[in-house]
mmCIF file of C-alpha atoms in Angstrom:
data_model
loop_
_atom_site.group_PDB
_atom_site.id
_atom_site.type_symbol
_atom_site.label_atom_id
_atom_site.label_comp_id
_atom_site.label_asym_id
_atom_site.label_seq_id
_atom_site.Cartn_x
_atom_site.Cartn_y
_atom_site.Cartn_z
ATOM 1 C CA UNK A 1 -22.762 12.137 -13.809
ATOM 2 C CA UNK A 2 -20.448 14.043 -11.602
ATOM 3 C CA UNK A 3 -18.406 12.719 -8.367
ATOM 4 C CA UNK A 4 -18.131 15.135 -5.842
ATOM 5 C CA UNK A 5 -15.364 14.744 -2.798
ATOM 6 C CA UNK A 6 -17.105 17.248 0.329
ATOM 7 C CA UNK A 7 -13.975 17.499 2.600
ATOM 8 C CA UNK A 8 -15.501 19.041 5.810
ATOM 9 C CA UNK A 9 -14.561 19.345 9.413
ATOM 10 C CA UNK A 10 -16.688 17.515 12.367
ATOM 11 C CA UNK A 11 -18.434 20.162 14.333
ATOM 12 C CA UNK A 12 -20.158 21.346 10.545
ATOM 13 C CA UNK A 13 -20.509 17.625 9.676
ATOM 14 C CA UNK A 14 -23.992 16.812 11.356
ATOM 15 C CA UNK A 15 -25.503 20.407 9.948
ATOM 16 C CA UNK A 16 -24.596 18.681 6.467
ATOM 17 C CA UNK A 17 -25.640 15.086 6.697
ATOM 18 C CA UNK A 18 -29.200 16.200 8.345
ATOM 19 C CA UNK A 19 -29.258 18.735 4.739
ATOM 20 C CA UNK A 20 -28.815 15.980 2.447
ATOM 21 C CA UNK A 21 -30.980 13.692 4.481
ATOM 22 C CA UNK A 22 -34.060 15.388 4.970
ATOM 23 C CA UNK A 23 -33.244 16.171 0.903
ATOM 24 C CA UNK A 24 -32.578 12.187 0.035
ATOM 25 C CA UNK A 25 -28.920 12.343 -1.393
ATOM 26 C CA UNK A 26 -26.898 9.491 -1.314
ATOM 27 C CA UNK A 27 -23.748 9.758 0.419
ATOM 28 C CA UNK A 28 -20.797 7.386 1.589
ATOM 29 C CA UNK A 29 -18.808 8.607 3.914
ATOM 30 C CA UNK A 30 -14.780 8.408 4.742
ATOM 31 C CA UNK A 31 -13.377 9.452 8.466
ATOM 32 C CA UNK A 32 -10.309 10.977 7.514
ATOM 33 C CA UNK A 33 -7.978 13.770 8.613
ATOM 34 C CA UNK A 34 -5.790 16.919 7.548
ATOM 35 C CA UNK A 35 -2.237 16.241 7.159
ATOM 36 C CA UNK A 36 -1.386 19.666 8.173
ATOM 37 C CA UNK A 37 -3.924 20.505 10.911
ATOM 38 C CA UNK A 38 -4.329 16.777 12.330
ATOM 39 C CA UNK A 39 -7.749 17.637 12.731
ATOM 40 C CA UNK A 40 -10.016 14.682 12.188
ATOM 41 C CA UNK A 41 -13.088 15.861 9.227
ATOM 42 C CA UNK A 42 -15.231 13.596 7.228
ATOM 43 C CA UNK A 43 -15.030 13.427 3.159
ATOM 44 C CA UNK A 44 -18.143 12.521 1.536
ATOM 45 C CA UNK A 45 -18.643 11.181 -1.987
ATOM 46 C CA UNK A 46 -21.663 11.906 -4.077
ATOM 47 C CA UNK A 47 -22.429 10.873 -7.097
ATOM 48 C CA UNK A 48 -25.102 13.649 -8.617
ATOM 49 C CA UNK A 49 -27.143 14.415 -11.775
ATOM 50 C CA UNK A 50 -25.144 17.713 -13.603
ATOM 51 C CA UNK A 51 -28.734 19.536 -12.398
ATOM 52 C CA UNK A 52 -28.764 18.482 -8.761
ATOM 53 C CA UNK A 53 -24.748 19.989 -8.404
ATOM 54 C CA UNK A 54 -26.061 23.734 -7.740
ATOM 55 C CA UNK A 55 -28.513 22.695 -4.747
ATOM 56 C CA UNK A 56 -26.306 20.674 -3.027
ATOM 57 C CA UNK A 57 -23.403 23.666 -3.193
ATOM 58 C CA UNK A 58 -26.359 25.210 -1.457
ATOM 59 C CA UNK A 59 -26.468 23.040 1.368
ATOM 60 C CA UNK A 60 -22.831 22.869 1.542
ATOM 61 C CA UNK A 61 -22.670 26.755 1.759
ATOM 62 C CA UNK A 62 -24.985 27.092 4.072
ATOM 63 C CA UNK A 63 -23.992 24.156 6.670
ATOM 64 C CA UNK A 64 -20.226 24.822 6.467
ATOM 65 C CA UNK A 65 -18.824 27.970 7.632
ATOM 66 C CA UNK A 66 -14.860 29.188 8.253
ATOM 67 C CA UNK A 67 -13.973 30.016 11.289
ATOM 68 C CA UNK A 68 -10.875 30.837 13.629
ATOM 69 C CA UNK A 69 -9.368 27.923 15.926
ATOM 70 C CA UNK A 70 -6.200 27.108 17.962
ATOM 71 C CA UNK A 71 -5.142 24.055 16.614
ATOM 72 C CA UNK A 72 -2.185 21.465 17.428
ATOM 73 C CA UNK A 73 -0.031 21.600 13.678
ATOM 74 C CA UNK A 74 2.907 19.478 12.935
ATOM 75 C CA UNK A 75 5.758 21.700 11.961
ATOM 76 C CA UNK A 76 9.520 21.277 10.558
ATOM 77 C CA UNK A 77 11.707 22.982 13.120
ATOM 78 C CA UNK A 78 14.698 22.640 10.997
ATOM 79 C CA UNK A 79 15.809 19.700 12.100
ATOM 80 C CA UNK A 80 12.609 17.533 12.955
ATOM 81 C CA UNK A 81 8.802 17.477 13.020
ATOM 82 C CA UNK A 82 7.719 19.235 16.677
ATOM 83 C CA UNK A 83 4.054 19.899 17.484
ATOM 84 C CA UNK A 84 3.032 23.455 18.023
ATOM 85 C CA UNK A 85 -0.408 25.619 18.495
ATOM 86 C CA UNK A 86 -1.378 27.984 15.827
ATOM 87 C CA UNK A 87 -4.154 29.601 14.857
ATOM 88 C CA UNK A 88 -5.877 28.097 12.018
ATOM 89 C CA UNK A 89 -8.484 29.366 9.671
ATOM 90 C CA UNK A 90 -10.821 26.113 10.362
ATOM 91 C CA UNK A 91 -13.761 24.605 8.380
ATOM 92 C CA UNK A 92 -15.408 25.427 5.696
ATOM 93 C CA UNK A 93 -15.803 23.006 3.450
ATOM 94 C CA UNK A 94 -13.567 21.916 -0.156
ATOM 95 C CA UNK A 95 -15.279 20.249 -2.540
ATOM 96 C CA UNK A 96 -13.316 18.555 -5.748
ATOM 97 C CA UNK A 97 -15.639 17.600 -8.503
ATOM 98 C CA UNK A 98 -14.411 15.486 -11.146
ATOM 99 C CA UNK A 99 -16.158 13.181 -13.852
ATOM 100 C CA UNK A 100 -18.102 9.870 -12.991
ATOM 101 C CA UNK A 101 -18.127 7.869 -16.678
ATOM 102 C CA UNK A 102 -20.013 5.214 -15.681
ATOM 103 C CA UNK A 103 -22.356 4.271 -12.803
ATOM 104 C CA UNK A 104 -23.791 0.673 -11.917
ATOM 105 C CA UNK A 105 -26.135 -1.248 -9.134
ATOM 106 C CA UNK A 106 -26.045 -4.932 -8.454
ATOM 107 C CA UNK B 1 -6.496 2.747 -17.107
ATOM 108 C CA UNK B 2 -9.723 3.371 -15.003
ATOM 109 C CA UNK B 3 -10.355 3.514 -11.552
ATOM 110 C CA UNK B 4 -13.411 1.336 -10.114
ATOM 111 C CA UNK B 5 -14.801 2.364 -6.819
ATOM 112 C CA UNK B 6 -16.736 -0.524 -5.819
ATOM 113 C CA UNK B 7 -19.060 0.592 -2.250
ATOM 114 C CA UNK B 8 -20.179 -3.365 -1.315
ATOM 115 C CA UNK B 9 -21.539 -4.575 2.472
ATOM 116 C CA UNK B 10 -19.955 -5.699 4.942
ATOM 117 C CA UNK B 11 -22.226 -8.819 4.680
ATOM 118 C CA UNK B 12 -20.647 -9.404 0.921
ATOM 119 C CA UNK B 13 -17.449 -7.882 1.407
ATOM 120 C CA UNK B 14 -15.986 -11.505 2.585
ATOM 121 C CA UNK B 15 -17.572 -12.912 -1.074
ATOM 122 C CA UNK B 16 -16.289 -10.404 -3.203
ATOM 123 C CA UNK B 17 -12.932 -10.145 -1.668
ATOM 124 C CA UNK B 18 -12.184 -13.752 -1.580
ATOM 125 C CA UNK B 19 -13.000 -13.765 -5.202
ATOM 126 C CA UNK B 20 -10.910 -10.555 -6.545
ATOM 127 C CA UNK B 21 -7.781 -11.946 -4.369
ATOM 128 C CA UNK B 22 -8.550 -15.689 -6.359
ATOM 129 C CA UNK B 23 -7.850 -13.570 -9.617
ATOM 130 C CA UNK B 24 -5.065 -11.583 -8.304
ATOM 131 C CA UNK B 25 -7.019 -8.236 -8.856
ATOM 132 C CA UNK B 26 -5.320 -5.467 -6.156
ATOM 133 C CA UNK B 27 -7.156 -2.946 -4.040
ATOM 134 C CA UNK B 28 -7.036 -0.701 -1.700
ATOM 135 C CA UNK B 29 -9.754 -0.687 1.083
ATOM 136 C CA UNK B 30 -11.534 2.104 2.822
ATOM 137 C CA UNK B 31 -13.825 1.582 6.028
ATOM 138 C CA UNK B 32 -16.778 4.028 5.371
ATOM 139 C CA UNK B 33 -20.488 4.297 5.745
ATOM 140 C CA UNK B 34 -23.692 5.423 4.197
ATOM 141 C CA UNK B 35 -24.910 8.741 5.225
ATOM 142 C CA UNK B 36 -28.367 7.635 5.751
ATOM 143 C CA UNK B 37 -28.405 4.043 6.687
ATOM 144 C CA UNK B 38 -25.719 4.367 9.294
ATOM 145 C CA UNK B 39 -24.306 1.058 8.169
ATOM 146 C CA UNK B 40 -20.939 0.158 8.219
ATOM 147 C CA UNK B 41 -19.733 -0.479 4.748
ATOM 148 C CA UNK B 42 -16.710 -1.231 2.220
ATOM 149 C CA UNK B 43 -15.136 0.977 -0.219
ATOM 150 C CA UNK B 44 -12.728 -0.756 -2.800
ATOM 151 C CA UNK B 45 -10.515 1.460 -5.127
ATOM 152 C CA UNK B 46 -9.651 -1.266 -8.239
ATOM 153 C CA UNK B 47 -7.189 0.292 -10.907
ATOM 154 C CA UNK B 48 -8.209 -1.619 -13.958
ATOM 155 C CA UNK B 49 -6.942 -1.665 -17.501
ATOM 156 C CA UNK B 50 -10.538 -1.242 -20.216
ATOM 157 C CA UNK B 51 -9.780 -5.474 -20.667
ATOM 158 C CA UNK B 52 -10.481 -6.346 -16.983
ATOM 159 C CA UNK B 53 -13.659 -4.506 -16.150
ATOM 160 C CA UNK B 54 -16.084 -6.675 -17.737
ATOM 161 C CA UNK B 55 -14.579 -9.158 -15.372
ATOM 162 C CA UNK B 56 -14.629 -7.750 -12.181
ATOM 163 C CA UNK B 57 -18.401 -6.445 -12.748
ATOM 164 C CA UNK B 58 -18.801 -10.253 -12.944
ATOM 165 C CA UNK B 59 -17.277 -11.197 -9.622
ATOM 166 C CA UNK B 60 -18.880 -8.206 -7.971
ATOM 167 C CA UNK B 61 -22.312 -9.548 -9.222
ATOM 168 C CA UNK B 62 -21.861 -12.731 -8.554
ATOM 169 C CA UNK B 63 -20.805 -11.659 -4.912
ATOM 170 C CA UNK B 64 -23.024 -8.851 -3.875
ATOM 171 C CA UNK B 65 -27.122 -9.353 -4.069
ATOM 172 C CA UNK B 66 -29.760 -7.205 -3.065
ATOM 173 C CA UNK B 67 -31.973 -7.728 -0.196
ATOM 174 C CA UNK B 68 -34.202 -6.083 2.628
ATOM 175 C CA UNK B 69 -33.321 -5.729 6.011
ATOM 176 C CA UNK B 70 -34.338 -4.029 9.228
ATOM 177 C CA UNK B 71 -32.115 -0.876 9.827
ATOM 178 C CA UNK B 72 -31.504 2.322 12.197
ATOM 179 C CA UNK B 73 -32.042 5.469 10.416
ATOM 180 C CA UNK B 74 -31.682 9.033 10.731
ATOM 181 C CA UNK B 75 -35.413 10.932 9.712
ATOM 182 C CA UNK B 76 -36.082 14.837 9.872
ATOM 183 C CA UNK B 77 -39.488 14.894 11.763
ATOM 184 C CA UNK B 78 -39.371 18.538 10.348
ATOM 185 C CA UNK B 79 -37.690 19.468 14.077
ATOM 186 C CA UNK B 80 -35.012 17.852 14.588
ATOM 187 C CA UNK B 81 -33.003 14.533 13.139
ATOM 188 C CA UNK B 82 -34.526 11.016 15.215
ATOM 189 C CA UNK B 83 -33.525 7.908 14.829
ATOM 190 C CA UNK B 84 -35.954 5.202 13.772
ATOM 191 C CA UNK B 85 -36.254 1.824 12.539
ATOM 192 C CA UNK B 86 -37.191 1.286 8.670
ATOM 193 C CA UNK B 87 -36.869 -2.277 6.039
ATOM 194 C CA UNK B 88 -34.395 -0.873 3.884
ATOM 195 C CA UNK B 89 -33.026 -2.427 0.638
ATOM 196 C CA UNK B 90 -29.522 -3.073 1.471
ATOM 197 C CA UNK B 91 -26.731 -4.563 -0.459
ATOM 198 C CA UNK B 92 -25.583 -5.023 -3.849
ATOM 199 C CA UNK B 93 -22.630 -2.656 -4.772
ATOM 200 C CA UNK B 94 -22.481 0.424 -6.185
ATOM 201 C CA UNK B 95 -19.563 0.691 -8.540
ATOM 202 C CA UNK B 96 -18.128 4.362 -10.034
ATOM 203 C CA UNK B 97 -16.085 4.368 -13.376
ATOM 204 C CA UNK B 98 -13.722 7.022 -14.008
ATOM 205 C CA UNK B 99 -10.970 7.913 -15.971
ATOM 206 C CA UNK B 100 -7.107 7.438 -14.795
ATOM 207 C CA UNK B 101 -4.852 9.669 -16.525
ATOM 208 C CA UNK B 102 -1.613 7.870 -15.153
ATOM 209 C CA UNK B 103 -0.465 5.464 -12.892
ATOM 210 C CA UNK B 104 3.117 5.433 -11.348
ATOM 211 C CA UNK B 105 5.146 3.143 -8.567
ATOM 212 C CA UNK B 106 7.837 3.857 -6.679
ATOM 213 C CA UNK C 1 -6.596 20.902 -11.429
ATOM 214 C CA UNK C 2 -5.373 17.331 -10.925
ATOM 215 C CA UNK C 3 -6.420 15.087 -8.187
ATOM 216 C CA UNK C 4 -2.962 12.811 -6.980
ATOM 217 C CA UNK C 5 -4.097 9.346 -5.180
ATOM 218 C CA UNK C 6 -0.891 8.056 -3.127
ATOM 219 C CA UNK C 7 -1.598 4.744 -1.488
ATOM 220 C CA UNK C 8 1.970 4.894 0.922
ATOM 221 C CA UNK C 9 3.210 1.833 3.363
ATOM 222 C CA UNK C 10 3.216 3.112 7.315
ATOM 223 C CA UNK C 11 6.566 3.110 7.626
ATOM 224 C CA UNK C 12 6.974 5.064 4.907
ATOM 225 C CA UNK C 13 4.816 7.694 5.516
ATOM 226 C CA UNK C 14 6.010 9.889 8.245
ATOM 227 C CA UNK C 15 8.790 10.282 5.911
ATOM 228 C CA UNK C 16 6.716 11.342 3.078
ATOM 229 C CA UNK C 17 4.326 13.357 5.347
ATOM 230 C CA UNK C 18 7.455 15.816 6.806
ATOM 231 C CA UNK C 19 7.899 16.379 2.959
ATOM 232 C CA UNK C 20 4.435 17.666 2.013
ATOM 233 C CA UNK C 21 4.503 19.812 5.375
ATOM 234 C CA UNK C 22 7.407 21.021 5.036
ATOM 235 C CA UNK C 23 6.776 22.340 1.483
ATOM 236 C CA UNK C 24 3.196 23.664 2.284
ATOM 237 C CA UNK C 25 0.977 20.735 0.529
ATOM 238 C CA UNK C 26 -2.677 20.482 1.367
ATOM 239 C CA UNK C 27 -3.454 16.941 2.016
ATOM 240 C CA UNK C 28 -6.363 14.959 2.722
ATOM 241 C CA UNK C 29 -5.479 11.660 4.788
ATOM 242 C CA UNK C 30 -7.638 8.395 4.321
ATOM 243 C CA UNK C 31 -6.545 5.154 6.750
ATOM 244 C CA UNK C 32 -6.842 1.986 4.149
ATOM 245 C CA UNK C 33 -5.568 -1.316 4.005
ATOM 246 C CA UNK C 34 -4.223 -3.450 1.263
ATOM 247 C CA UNK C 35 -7.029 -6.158 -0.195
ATOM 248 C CA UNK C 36 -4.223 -9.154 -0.536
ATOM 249 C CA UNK C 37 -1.840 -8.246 1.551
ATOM 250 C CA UNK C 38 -4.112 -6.987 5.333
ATOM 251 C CA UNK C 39 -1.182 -4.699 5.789
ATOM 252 C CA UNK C 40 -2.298 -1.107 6.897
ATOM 253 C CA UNK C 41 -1.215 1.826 4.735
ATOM 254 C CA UNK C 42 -2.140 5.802 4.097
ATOM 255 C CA UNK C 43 -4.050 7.108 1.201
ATOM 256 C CA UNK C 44 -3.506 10.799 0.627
ATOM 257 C CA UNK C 45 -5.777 12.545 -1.685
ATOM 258 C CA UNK C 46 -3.472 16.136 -3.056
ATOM 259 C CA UNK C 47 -5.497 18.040 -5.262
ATOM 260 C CA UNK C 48 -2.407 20.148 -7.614
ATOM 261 C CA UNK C 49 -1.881 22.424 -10.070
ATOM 262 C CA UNK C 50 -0.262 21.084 -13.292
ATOM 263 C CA UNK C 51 2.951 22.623 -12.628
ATOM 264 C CA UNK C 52 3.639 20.962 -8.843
ATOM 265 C CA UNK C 53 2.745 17.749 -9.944
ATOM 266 C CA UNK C 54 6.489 17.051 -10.919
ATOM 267 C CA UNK C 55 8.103 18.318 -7.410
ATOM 268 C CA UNK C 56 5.301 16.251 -5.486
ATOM 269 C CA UNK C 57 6.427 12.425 -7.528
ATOM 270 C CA UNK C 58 10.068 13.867 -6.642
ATOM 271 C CA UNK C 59 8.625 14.290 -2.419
ATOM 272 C CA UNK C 60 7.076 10.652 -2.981
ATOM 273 C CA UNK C 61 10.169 8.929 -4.987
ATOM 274 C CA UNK C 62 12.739 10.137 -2.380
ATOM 275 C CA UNK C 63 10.222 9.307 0.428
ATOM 276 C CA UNK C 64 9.260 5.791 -0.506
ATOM 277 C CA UNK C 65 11.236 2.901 -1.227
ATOM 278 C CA UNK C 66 10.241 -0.490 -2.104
ATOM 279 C CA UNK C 67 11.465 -3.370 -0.112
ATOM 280 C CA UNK C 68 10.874 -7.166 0.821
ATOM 281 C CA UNK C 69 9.109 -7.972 4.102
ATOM 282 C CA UNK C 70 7.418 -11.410 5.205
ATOM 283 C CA UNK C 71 3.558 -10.848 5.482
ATOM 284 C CA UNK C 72 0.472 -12.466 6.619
ATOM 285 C CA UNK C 73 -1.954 -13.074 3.130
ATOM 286 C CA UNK C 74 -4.746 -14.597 2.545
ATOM 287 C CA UNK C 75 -5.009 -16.630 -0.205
ATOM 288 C CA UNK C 76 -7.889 -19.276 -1.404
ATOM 289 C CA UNK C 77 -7.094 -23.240 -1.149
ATOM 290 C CA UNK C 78 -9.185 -24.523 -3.470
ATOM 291 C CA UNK C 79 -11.719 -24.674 -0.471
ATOM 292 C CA UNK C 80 -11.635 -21.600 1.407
ATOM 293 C CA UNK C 81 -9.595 -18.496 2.394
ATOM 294 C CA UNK C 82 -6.828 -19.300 4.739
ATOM 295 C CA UNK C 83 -4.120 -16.954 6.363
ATOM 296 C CA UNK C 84 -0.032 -17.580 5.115
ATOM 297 C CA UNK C 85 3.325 -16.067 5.602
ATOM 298 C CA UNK C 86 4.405 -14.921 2.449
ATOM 299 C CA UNK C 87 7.682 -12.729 1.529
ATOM 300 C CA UNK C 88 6.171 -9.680 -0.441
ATOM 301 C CA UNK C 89 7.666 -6.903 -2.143
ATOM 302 C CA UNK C 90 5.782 -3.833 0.274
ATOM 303 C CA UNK C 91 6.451 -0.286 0.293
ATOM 304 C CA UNK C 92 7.210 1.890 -2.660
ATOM 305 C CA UNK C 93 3.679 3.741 -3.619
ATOM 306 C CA UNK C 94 1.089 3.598 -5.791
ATOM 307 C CA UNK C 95 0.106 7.238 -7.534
ATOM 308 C CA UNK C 96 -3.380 7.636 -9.497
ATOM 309 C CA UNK C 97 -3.550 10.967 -10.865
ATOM 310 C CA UNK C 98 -7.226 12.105 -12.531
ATOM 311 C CA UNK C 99 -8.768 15.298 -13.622
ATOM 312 C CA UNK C 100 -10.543 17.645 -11.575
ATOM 313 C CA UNK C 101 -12.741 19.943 -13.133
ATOM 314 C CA UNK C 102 -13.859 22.111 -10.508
ATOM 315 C CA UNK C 103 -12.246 22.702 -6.888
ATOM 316 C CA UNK C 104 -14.435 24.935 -4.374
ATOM 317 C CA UNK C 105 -13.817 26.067 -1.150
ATOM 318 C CA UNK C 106 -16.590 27.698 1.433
#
């Protein structure tokens, strides 16, 4: 079994939980944030059969795009941290996948 | 070392976490949800040398049981995602193993 | 790859935070709370190459320092869970490090 950690930004989030959904994978879901960016995004863990890890890529792929954004960064002046607008290449998605050894229900 | 990633109810979370502080097991808590039931739920990262895990297993079984319950769910009705009422099995834990390669404090 | 869990105190991690910016680390930022001690902290998830691992424990060791602080724990009576001041040792952090086997981004 595989764990995989779907980092991905809210406006692509919905386009990914009604994939998996309507496909019945198992999800738990985390509201977290970038450290950089600030940006609130949701990271979802699955826990998937080695043969199911190509067709969810697929979903993610095809729910999660990159785009261009203005976006509020924290940034190190020198001196201190001072907010500041930049143009960020947003979204997408990043997915870690790492090895699950063991998996139990109670 | 291994990490245990225990995802238990909010209905059993009181149970479980009453017993794990009892036996001076440490964890760090994450507020999450399922993707599908839309229930608010627990997600408990245990670092726990091989010795321990039998034991914890045993508190979270003895703490977390099964049952079936009326919930709010997201369907596909092939259009668009609705949300709808559904008796869903609900509770228990899930609990991931996986492998720690180190652990460090500072 | 490696995947870097760092549980960090609040107070400590604005600190550690202006470090990782500053020196260009991709973070992923989970809220969490200590089990025992019902003390809010940070969990960052930094996925890293092999060879950055050392300079990110040297952003975390000079960021985080452990020191003694009177909290509000729970802790079990005999009967049930009740809420007491207790002086504990808080702050300092907690690093997990595991393998990742695959990392993609879309």
């Amino acid at each position: 079994m595989k764990l995989m950690m779907v980092i991905v930004q809210d406006q692509d989030y919905a386009k990914l939980a009604t994939r998996l959904i309507q496909n019945q994978i198992r999800a738990t879901k985390f509201e977290t944030s970038g450290l950089y960016s600030n940006k609130k995004n949701v990271t979802l863990f699955i826990c998937v059969e080695e043969e199911q890890q190509e067709r969810i890529l697929t979903y993610i792929q095809e729910s999660c795009t990159e785009r261009k954004e203005i976006c509020e960064v924290w940034e190190y002046n020198g001196n201190m941290m001072v907010q500041a607008e930049k143009t960020l290449k947003i979204g997408g998605a990043t997915v870690f996948i790492s090895e699950v050894n063991q998996i139990m229900k109670f």
